[in-house]
Short mmCIF file of C-alpha atoms and ligand atoms in Angstrom, two decimals:
data_model
loop_
_atom_site.label_atom_id
_atom_site.label_comp_id
_atom_site.label_asym_id
_atom_site.label_seq_id
_atom_site.Cartn_x
_atom_site.Cartn_y
_atom_site.Cartn_z
CA MET A 1 9.12 39.02 -13.81
CA THR A 2 10.43 40.10 -10.23
CA ASP A 3 7.41 41.59 -8.80
CA THR A 4 6.42 40.45 -5.50
CA LEU A 5 3.49 38.52 -5.31
CA ALA A 6 1.16 37.73 -2.37
CA LEU A 7 0.84 33.80 -1.91
CA PHE A 8 -1.03 31.37 -0.16
CA ALA A 9 -0.46 27.38 0.08
CA SER A 10 -3.48 25.48 1.28
CA CYS A 11 -2.81 22.26 2.97
CA GLN A 12 -5.43 19.61 4.73
CA PRO A 13 -6.05 20.83 8.60
CA GLY A 14 -3.61 19.40 10.91
CA LEU A 15 -0.55 19.75 8.25
CA GLU A 16 0.11 23.52 8.65
CA PRO A 17 3.54 22.89 10.62
CA PHE A 18 5.17 20.57 8.06
CA LEU A 19 4.25 22.89 5.23
CA ILE A 20 6.13 25.97 7.11
CA GLU A 21 8.96 23.70 7.75
CA GLU A 22 8.83 22.49 3.87
CA LEU A 23 8.62 26.38 2.82
CA SER A 24 11.48 27.10 5.29
CA ARG A 25 13.42 24.71 3.31
CA GLN A 26 13.18 26.54 0.20
CA TYR A 27 14.32 29.58 2.23
CA VAL A 28 10.73 31.15 2.28
CA SER A 29 9.43 32.67 5.84
CA ALA A 30 5.73 31.81 5.85
CA GLU A 31 2.96 32.38 8.51
CA ALA A 32 0.81 29.52 9.47
CA VAL A 33 -3.04 30.05 9.28
CA PRO A 34 -5.69 27.55 9.68
CA GLY A 35 -5.49 25.62 6.60
CA GLY A 36 -2.38 26.70 4.99
CA ALA A 37 0.48 29.17 5.13
CA THR A 38 0.77 32.56 3.55
CA PHE A 39 3.86 34.14 2.13
CA THR A 40 5.34 36.35 -0.30
CA GLY A 41 7.73 35.75 -3.52
CA ASN A 42 8.08 35.98 -7.23
CA MET A 43 7.42 33.34 -10.13
CA GLN A 44 10.15 31.35 -9.19
CA THR A 45 8.78 30.93 -5.46
CA VAL A 46 5.50 29.95 -7.01
CA MET A 47 7.05 27.32 -9.16
CA ARG A 48 9.03 25.89 -6.50
CA ALA A 49 6.17 25.69 -4.04
CA CYS A 50 4.17 23.84 -6.46
CA LEU A 51 7.19 21.56 -7.11
CA TRP A 52 8.85 20.73 -3.81
CA LEU A 53 5.59 21.20 -1.08
CA GLY A 54 4.87 17.69 -0.34
CA THR A 55 2.16 18.58 2.26
CA ALA A 56 0.50 21.48 0.03
CA SER A 57 -2.98 21.21 -1.66
CA HIS A 58 -2.91 24.08 -3.66
CA VAL A 59 -0.66 27.31 -4.27
CA ARG A 60 -2.76 30.38 -4.79
CA ILE A 61 -1.55 34.11 -6.13
CA ARG A 62 -3.81 36.78 -4.66
CA LEU A 63 -4.44 38.94 -7.54
CA ALA A 64 -6.21 41.61 -5.63
CA GLN A 65 -7.80 42.50 -2.24
CA PHE A 66 -10.38 45.24 -1.54
CA ARG A 67 -13.24 46.40 0.74
CA CYS A 68 -16.35 46.15 -1.06
CA ARG A 69 -19.94 46.46 -0.12
CA ALA A 70 -21.70 45.99 -3.54
CA LEU A 71 -22.15 43.99 -6.57
CA GLY A 72 -21.52 46.95 -8.92
CA GLU A 73 -18.73 48.23 -6.95
CA LEU A 74 -17.14 44.58 -7.02
CA GLN A 75 -17.83 44.85 -11.02
CA ARG A 76 -16.28 48.13 -11.33
CA LYS A 77 -13.02 46.83 -8.96
CA ALA A 78 -12.40 43.59 -10.97
CA ALA A 79 -12.76 45.46 -13.98
CA GLU A 80 -9.62 47.59 -13.24
CA MET A 81 -7.61 44.32 -12.54
CA PRO A 82 -4.82 43.35 -15.20
CA TRP A 83 -6.46 40.12 -15.98
CA LYS A 84 -4.56 40.02 -19.20
CA ASP A 85 -1.27 39.91 -17.64
CA TRP A 86 -2.47 36.69 -15.86
CA LEU A 87 -4.85 34.82 -18.09
CA SER A 88 -5.09 33.46 -21.64
CA SER A 89 -8.56 33.65 -23.88
CA ARG A 90 -7.25 30.19 -24.86
CA VAL A 91 -7.67 28.18 -21.59
CA PRO A 92 -11.22 27.89 -20.01
CA VAL A 93 -11.89 29.30 -16.66
CA ALA A 94 -13.18 28.07 -13.38
CA LEU A 95 -14.58 30.48 -11.02
CA THR A 96 -15.45 29.80 -7.36
CA SER A 97 -17.08 32.20 -5.20
CA ARG A 98 -17.43 32.29 -1.15
CA SER A 99 -18.91 35.01 1.26
CA ARG A 100 -18.97 34.71 4.82
CA ARG A 101 -20.23 37.77 7.13
CA SER A 102 -20.52 40.34 3.95
CA ARG A 103 -23.12 42.53 2.40
CA VAL A 104 -22.19 40.78 -0.87
CA TYR A 105 -23.35 37.34 0.06
CA HIS A 106 -24.86 36.04 -3.46
CA THR A 107 -22.13 33.83 -4.92
CA GLY A 108 -23.59 33.56 -8.08
CA GLY A 109 -23.71 37.08 -8.52
CA ILE A 110 -20.03 37.49 -7.56
CA SER A 111 -19.03 34.93 -9.98
CA GLU A 112 -20.98 36.65 -12.66
CA ARG A 113 -19.34 40.01 -12.03
CA ILE A 114 -15.81 38.51 -12.32
CA TYR A 115 -16.72 36.71 -15.49
CA ASN A 116 -18.11 40.21 -17.02
CA ALA A 117 -14.78 41.74 -15.78
CA ILE A 118 -12.19 39.07 -17.26
CA GLY A 119 -14.27 39.14 -20.58
CA GLY A 120 -13.80 43.15 -20.63
CA SER A 121 -10.30 42.54 -20.11
CA LEU A 122 -9.54 39.95 -22.55
CA GLY A 123 -11.86 41.36 -25.17
CA ARG A 124 -14.31 38.43 -25.18
CA PRO A 125 -16.01 36.44 -22.78
CA PRO A 126 -13.82 33.50 -21.42
CA THR A 127 -15.14 29.98 -21.94
CA LEU A 128 -16.05 28.35 -18.77
CA ALA A 129 -14.89 25.12 -17.50
CA ARG A 130 -16.93 22.01 -17.79
CA ASP A 131 -14.80 18.96 -17.60
CA GLU A 132 -13.12 18.34 -14.09
CA ASP A 133 -10.40 16.86 -15.97
CA GLU A 134 -9.61 19.63 -18.28
CA THR A 135 -6.64 22.15 -18.04
CA VAL A 136 -8.20 25.28 -16.57
CA ALA A 137 -7.34 28.43 -14.89
CA GLY A 138 -8.73 28.61 -11.53
CA VAL A 139 -10.02 32.05 -10.18
CA ALA A 140 -11.38 32.16 -6.53
CA ALA A 141 -13.26 35.13 -5.25
CA ARG A 142 -14.07 35.11 -1.33
CA PHE A 143 -15.76 37.83 0.71
CA ASP A 144 -14.80 37.73 4.42
CA GLU A 145 -16.34 40.61 6.44
CA ASP A 146 -17.01 43.03 3.31
CA VAL A 147 -13.33 42.30 2.26
CA CYS A 148 -12.94 40.87 -1.10
CA THR A 149 -9.65 38.49 -2.12
CA ILE A 150 -9.42 37.48 -5.55
CA SER A 151 -6.86 34.83 -6.27
CA LEU A 152 -5.65 32.55 -9.26
CA ASP A 153 -4.76 28.94 -8.64
CA ALA A 154 -1.05 28.26 -9.95
CA THR A 155 -2.13 24.36 -10.14
CA THR A 156 -4.29 22.65 -12.21
CA THR A 157 -5.33 19.71 -9.97
CA PRO A 158 -4.74 19.48 -6.43
CA LEU A 159 -1.04 19.08 -5.72
CA HIS A 160 -1.61 15.57 -3.77
CA ARG A 161 -2.48 14.25 -7.31
CA ARG A 162 1.48 13.32 -8.04
CA GLY A 163 0.80 11.83 -11.09
CA TYR A 164 2.20 8.15 -10.14
CA ARG A 165 -0.80 6.31 -8.49
CA LEU A 166 -2.87 5.19 -11.53
CA ASP A 167 -3.76 2.15 -9.21
CA GLY A 168 -5.31 3.03 -5.90
CA ARG A 169 -6.19 -0.30 -4.58
CA LYS A 170 -8.70 -0.12 -1.77
CA ALA A 171 -8.81 2.85 0.52
CA PRO A 172 -5.45 4.59 -0.75
CA LEU A 173 -4.02 7.26 1.53
CA ARG A 174 -3.75 11.07 0.17
CA GLU A 175 0.00 11.41 -0.77
CA ASP A 176 0.05 14.92 0.94
CA ILE A 177 -0.96 12.94 4.30
CA ALA A 178 1.75 10.19 3.55
CA HIS A 179 4.29 12.75 3.05
CA ALA A 180 3.49 14.32 6.40
CA LEU A 181 3.28 10.83 8.08
CA VAL A 182 6.83 10.55 7.07
CA LEU A 183 8.02 14.02 7.73
CA ALA A 184 6.30 13.56 11.36
CA SER A 185 7.82 10.20 12.04
CA ASN A 186 11.53 11.95 12.09
CA TRP A 187 12.68 9.00 9.94
CA SER A 188 16.43 9.35 8.56
CA PRO A 189 17.01 7.86 5.35
CA ASP A 190 20.39 6.46 6.15
CA THR A 191 18.33 3.73 8.54
CA ALA A 192 15.35 1.24 7.36
CA MET A 193 11.71 2.08 7.10
CA LEU A 194 8.83 -0.51 6.88
CA ASP A 195 5.48 -0.39 5.70
CA PRO A 196 3.67 -3.45 5.98
CA PHE A 197 0.18 -2.49 4.97
CA CYS A 198 1.29 -0.88 1.75
CA GLY A 199 -1.59 -1.13 0.00
CA SER A 200 -1.18 1.01 -3.21
CA GLY A 201 2.47 1.96 -1.92
CA THR A 202 2.07 5.37 -1.21
CA ILE A 203 4.08 5.84 2.11
CA ALA A 204 6.88 3.72 0.78
CA ILE A 205 6.86 6.03 -2.40
CA GLU A 206 6.95 9.10 -0.76
CA ALA A 207 9.56 8.13 2.03
CA ALA A 208 11.86 6.95 -1.08
CA GLY A 209 10.99 10.27 -2.90
CA LEU A 210 12.52 12.46 0.23
CA ALA A 211 15.08 9.87 0.77
CA MET A 212 16.42 10.31 -3.09
CA GLY A 213 16.07 14.35 -3.18
CA LEU A 214 13.01 14.32 -5.50
CA ALA A 215 10.57 16.80 -5.82
CA PRO A 216 6.87 15.76 -5.05
CA GLY A 217 5.67 17.67 -7.86
CA ARG A 218 7.98 16.27 -10.38
CA LEU A 219 5.77 13.93 -12.48
CA ARG A 220 3.07 16.86 -12.42
CA PRO A 221 1.99 19.26 -15.27
CA PRO A 222 4.24 22.35 -15.23
CA ALA A 223 2.88 25.19 -12.76
CA MET A 224 1.24 28.06 -13.91
CA GLN A 225 0.88 26.38 -17.72
CA GLN A 226 -2.88 27.72 -17.62
CA THR A 227 -1.60 31.01 -17.54
CA ALA A 228 -0.69 34.01 -19.68
CA ARG A 229 2.66 34.03 -17.46
CA PHE A 230 3.56 30.38 -18.32
CA ASP A 231 7.05 30.10 -18.90
CA ILE A 232 8.41 26.76 -19.93
CA ASP A 233 12.11 28.11 -19.48
CA ALA A 234 12.03 29.14 -16.22
CA TRP A 235 10.05 25.68 -15.41
CA GLN A 236 12.71 23.68 -16.82
CA GLU A 237 15.23 25.68 -14.76
CA VAL A 238 13.20 25.03 -11.54
CA LEU A 239 12.93 21.38 -12.17
CA GLU A 240 16.70 20.93 -12.74
CA GLU A 241 17.32 21.99 -9.17
CA GLY A 242 17.66 20.05 -6.57
CA ALA A 243 20.40 17.18 -6.27
CA ARG A 244 19.15 13.73 -6.77
CA ARG A 245 20.70 10.97 -4.59
CA ASP A 246 20.95 7.35 -4.40
CA PRO A 247 18.73 5.62 -1.41
CA MET A 248 21.00 4.61 1.39
CA ALA A 249 19.05 2.19 3.13
CA PRO A 250 16.39 -0.26 2.71
CA ILE A 251 12.64 0.74 2.14
CA ALA A 252 10.41 -2.17 2.65
CA ALA A 253 6.91 -2.43 1.65
CA SER A 254 4.53 -5.20 2.01
CA ASP A 255 0.79 -6.05 1.77
CA ARG A 256 -0.70 -9.60 2.30
CA ASP A 257 -2.57 -8.72 -0.65
CA GLN A 258 -0.91 -9.57 -4.04
CA GLY A 259 -2.76 -7.17 -6.30
CA ALA A 260 -1.65 -4.30 -3.85
CA VAL A 261 1.61 -5.23 -4.11
CA GLU A 262 1.69 -5.37 -7.95
CA ALA A 263 0.08 -1.85 -7.67
CA THR A 264 2.75 -0.72 -5.32
CA ARG A 265 5.62 -1.65 -7.71
CA GLN A 266 3.76 -0.17 -10.75
CA ASN A 267 3.17 3.15 -9.13
CA ALA A 268 6.99 3.03 -7.60
CA GLU A 269 8.10 2.51 -11.16
CA ARG A 270 6.01 5.26 -12.69
CA ALA A 271 7.38 7.49 -9.56
CA GLY A 272 11.12 6.56 -10.47
CA VAL A 273 11.89 5.22 -7.12
CA GLU A 274 11.73 1.21 -7.77
CA GLN A 275 15.15 0.57 -7.05
CA ALA A 276 14.67 2.29 -3.23
CA ILE A 277 11.75 -0.12 -2.38
CA GLN A 278 11.62 -3.77 -1.75
CA CYS A 279 8.10 -4.96 -2.25
CA ASP A 280 6.85 -8.21 -1.56
CA ALA A 281 3.54 -10.02 -0.76
CA HIS A 282 3.14 -11.22 3.05
CA ALA A 283 0.89 -10.98 6.00
CA LEU A 284 1.94 -8.71 8.63
CA ALA A 285 3.03 -11.91 11.03
CA ALA A 286 4.85 -13.12 8.05
CA GLN A 287 6.75 -10.21 6.99
CA PRO A 288 10.69 -11.41 7.14
CA TRP A 289 12.00 -8.48 9.25
CA LEU A 290 8.78 -8.56 11.78
CA GLU A 291 9.67 -12.35 12.05
CA GLY A 292 13.12 -11.34 12.88
CA ARG A 293 14.84 -12.38 9.73
CA ASP A 294 17.93 -10.02 8.36
CA ALA A 295 15.73 -7.20 10.25
CA PRO A 296 18.09 -3.98 10.15
CA ALA A 297 19.05 -2.91 13.81
CA ILE A 298 17.50 0.77 13.33
CA GLY A 299 14.69 1.67 11.29
CA THR A 300 10.99 3.39 11.56
CA LEU A 301 7.79 1.45 10.96
CA ILE A 302 5.65 3.88 9.02
CA THR A 303 2.25 2.54 8.35
CA ASN A 304 -1.67 3.10 7.68
CA PRO A 305 -2.99 -0.07 8.91
CA PRO A 306 -6.79 -0.81 8.18
CA TYR A 307 -8.93 1.64 10.07
CA GLY A 308 -11.87 -0.99 10.92
CA VAL A 309 -14.27 1.15 8.62
CA ARG A 310 -13.88 1.14 5.09
CA ILE A 311 -12.01 -2.11 5.14
CA GLN A 312 -12.85 -4.89 7.39
CA ASN A 313 -15.86 -3.19 8.43
CA GLY A 314 -17.00 -4.59 11.95
CA SER A 315 -14.53 -7.32 12.01
CA ASN A 316 -12.19 -7.46 15.00
CA LEU A 317 -9.02 -5.46 14.44
CA LEU A 318 -7.58 -5.67 17.83
CA PRO A 319 -5.11 -8.61 17.64
CA LEU A 320 -3.94 -6.90 14.27
CA TYR A 321 -2.72 -3.82 16.18
CA GLN A 322 -1.62 -6.10 19.09
CA THR A 323 0.78 -8.20 16.75
CA ILE A 324 2.24 -4.43 15.25
CA GLY A 325 3.25 -3.57 18.76
CA HIS A 326 4.36 -6.89 19.61
CA ARG A 327 6.47 -7.54 16.65
CA LEU A 328 7.86 -4.04 16.86
CA LYS A 329 8.96 -4.58 20.21
CA SER A 330 11.04 -7.65 18.97
CA LEU A 331 12.96 -5.54 16.82
CA GLY A 332 14.41 -3.67 19.64
CA GLU A 333 14.89 -0.33 20.81
CA GLY A 334 16.50 0.89 17.30
CA TRP A 335 12.88 0.85 15.62
CA ASN A 336 10.36 3.60 16.37
CA ALA A 337 7.01 3.98 14.73
CA MET A 338 4.52 6.33 13.15
CA ILE A 339 0.99 4.61 12.70
CA LEU A 340 -2.01 6.62 11.38
CA ALA A 341 -4.98 5.76 13.27
CA HIS A 342 -8.73 6.50 13.20
CA ASP A 343 -9.37 4.60 16.37
CA MET A 344 -7.38 5.27 19.37
CA ARG A 345 -8.52 2.20 21.24
CA LEU A 346 -6.73 0.27 18.15
CA ALA A 347 -3.81 2.37 18.39
CA ARG A 348 -3.61 1.82 21.99
CA ARG A 349 -3.74 -1.97 21.90
CA THR A 350 -0.31 -1.83 20.01
CA GLY A 351 0.92 -1.50 23.40
CA LEU A 352 3.83 0.70 22.14
CA PRO A 353 4.07 4.26 23.80
CA LEU A 354 2.82 6.40 21.05
CA ALA A 355 1.66 10.01 21.19
CA PRO A 356 -0.19 12.23 18.94
CA ALA A 357 1.91 13.82 16.20
CA PHE A 358 -0.86 15.37 14.15
CA THR A 359 -4.57 15.19 13.42
CA THR A 360 -6.36 15.70 9.93
CA LYS A 361 -9.14 14.46 7.55
CA HIS A 362 -9.04 11.87 5.39
CA GLY A 363 -12.06 10.15 3.53
CA GLY A 364 -14.35 12.20 5.90
CA LEU A 365 -12.76 10.79 8.72
CA SER A 366 -10.71 12.30 11.59
CA VAL A 367 -7.06 10.43 11.56
CA THR A 368 -4.24 11.12 14.08
CA ALA A 369 -0.59 10.36 13.43
CA MET A 370 0.29 8.44 16.38
CA GLY A 371 4.30 8.17 16.78
CA SER A 372 6.89 6.84 19.31
CA ALA A 373 10.05 8.69 19.88
CA THR A 374 11.24 5.07 21.77
CA ASN A 375 9.52 1.69 22.08
CA GLU A 376 11.27 0.68 25.16
CA THR A 377 8.94 1.63 27.83
CA SER A 378 5.79 -0.18 27.65
CA PRO A 379 5.97 -3.96 28.69
CA THR A 380 5.58 -6.66 25.83
CA GLU A 381 2.11 -7.95 25.50
CA LYS A 382 1.48 -11.48 23.89
CA PRO A 383 -0.75 -10.94 20.94
CA GLU A 384 -4.02 -12.93 21.19
CA GLN A 385 -3.45 -14.66 18.07
CA ALA A 386 -0.91 -14.50 15.44
CA GLU A 387 -2.23 -12.42 12.52
CA LYS A 388 -1.92 -14.68 9.41
C1 SAM B 1 -5.77 1.35 5.01
S1 SAM B 1 -5.06 0.31 3.57
C2 SAM B 1 -3.27 0.96 3.35
C3 SAM B 1 -3.63 2.11 2.09
C4 SAM B 1 -2.16 2.56 1.63
N1 SAM B 1 -1.39 3.42 2.83
C5 SAM B 1 -2.16 3.13 0.31
O1 SAM B 1 -1.85 4.32 0.42
O2 SAM B 1 -2.74 2.66 -0.77
C6 SAM B 1 -4.45 -1.14 4.48
C7 SAM B 1 -4.13 -2.55 3.69
O3 SAM B 1 -3.62 -3.11 4.71
C8 SAM B 1 -3.67 -4.65 4.31
N2 SAM B 1 -3.79 -5.74 5.14
C9 SAM B 1 -5.04 -5.84 6.06
N3 SAM B 1 -4.84 -6.59 6.89
C10 SAM B 1 -3.28 -7.39 6.54
C11 SAM B 1 -2.63 -8.21 7.15
N4 SAM B 1 -3.16 -9.00 8.29
N5 SAM B 1 -1.20 -8.37 6.76
C12 SAM B 1 -0.84 -7.68 5.61
N6 SAM B 1 -1.47 -6.60 5.15
C13 SAM B 1 -2.84 -6.35 5.63
C14 SAM B 1 -4.72 -4.54 3.16
O4 SAM B 1 -4.73 -5.13 2.15
C15 SAM B 1 -4.68 -2.92 2.51
O5 SAM B 1 -3.93 -3.24 1.61
#
């Protein structure tokens, strides 16, 4: 199948530059738009995007775009679409509709007309999806200023659900945001990496995957499997692309909660990266590298400390953030940081020269990735109390 498809990869707000960068690594030239990137390609491009984009949420294929000012017109135009080429009558369909500044505004009416058009083309009404977890073909219709765009989701579940994190512990970070955090840190996999607040291990596991050349979507169900265009051989070929490497430098993940450490180990094993991650239970101030024991000379601390909202609500986290900065500085100029922060007051308390790399939403909160290019400029403050 060599037809050129109009494609859209969606992402969390603020992750667009990383998405464009990831697409360019696939030799795809894309245009950033708010909430994602548009590009063109063939079915291989779709499968590679689903497999290799670590910062995308969905990949959608645009099936049609036309001007439309009435529901009757929608039904007629949607009936002309080659639904049979895309949908299989065996797979339930999940329809979503949106309308903005358009004469056709009734979303229930839009979905109904598209449902009828699909049924007419397939020869029988499609089964509608009921269960969130079942494999469905997602069809989305969007009206924007009287232009209707109809697209098919190439993915069944959002791409950040990699499949390795069965135990999410408390406040797990979305995998796509963890991926962006690692990319934004400019960490080089031939140097050390540390997450001393690892929780379920998401940041360390994403970093290890990048270091080992593994595709973020490697554990997910095959792309397009819910459509009439599914081609298992083509998927296998795409899966075999890319060169797996051995990890080059230590990645350390720790947490003061023994259960979190156990979850990290199990998640890392499912992700196939357990050999790349040293995982132990330590409170921040007792983390061996941060205590100066056997610390590599060069490394990056990439972490998502407690925000003070979902965990330890109301407690005073200022000393904890101060300890982060104090300990990192004691490691010397070879260490940098990338910290996901919700409260800028806490980030500033590290005393590190941090600058915003990106801002996004996580769990309904605005969070900013704060990174240091160097940690030498700001004077070392003594923490108010060592965090145990
Ligand atoms: C926001 S969660 C990290 C979530 C993680 N990024 C994930 O994806 O699962 C913060 C973690 O910091 C840990 N923590 C809180 N205070 C700590 C301390 N003083 N030393 C070490 N870990 C601590 C908590 O147990 C929790 O697992």
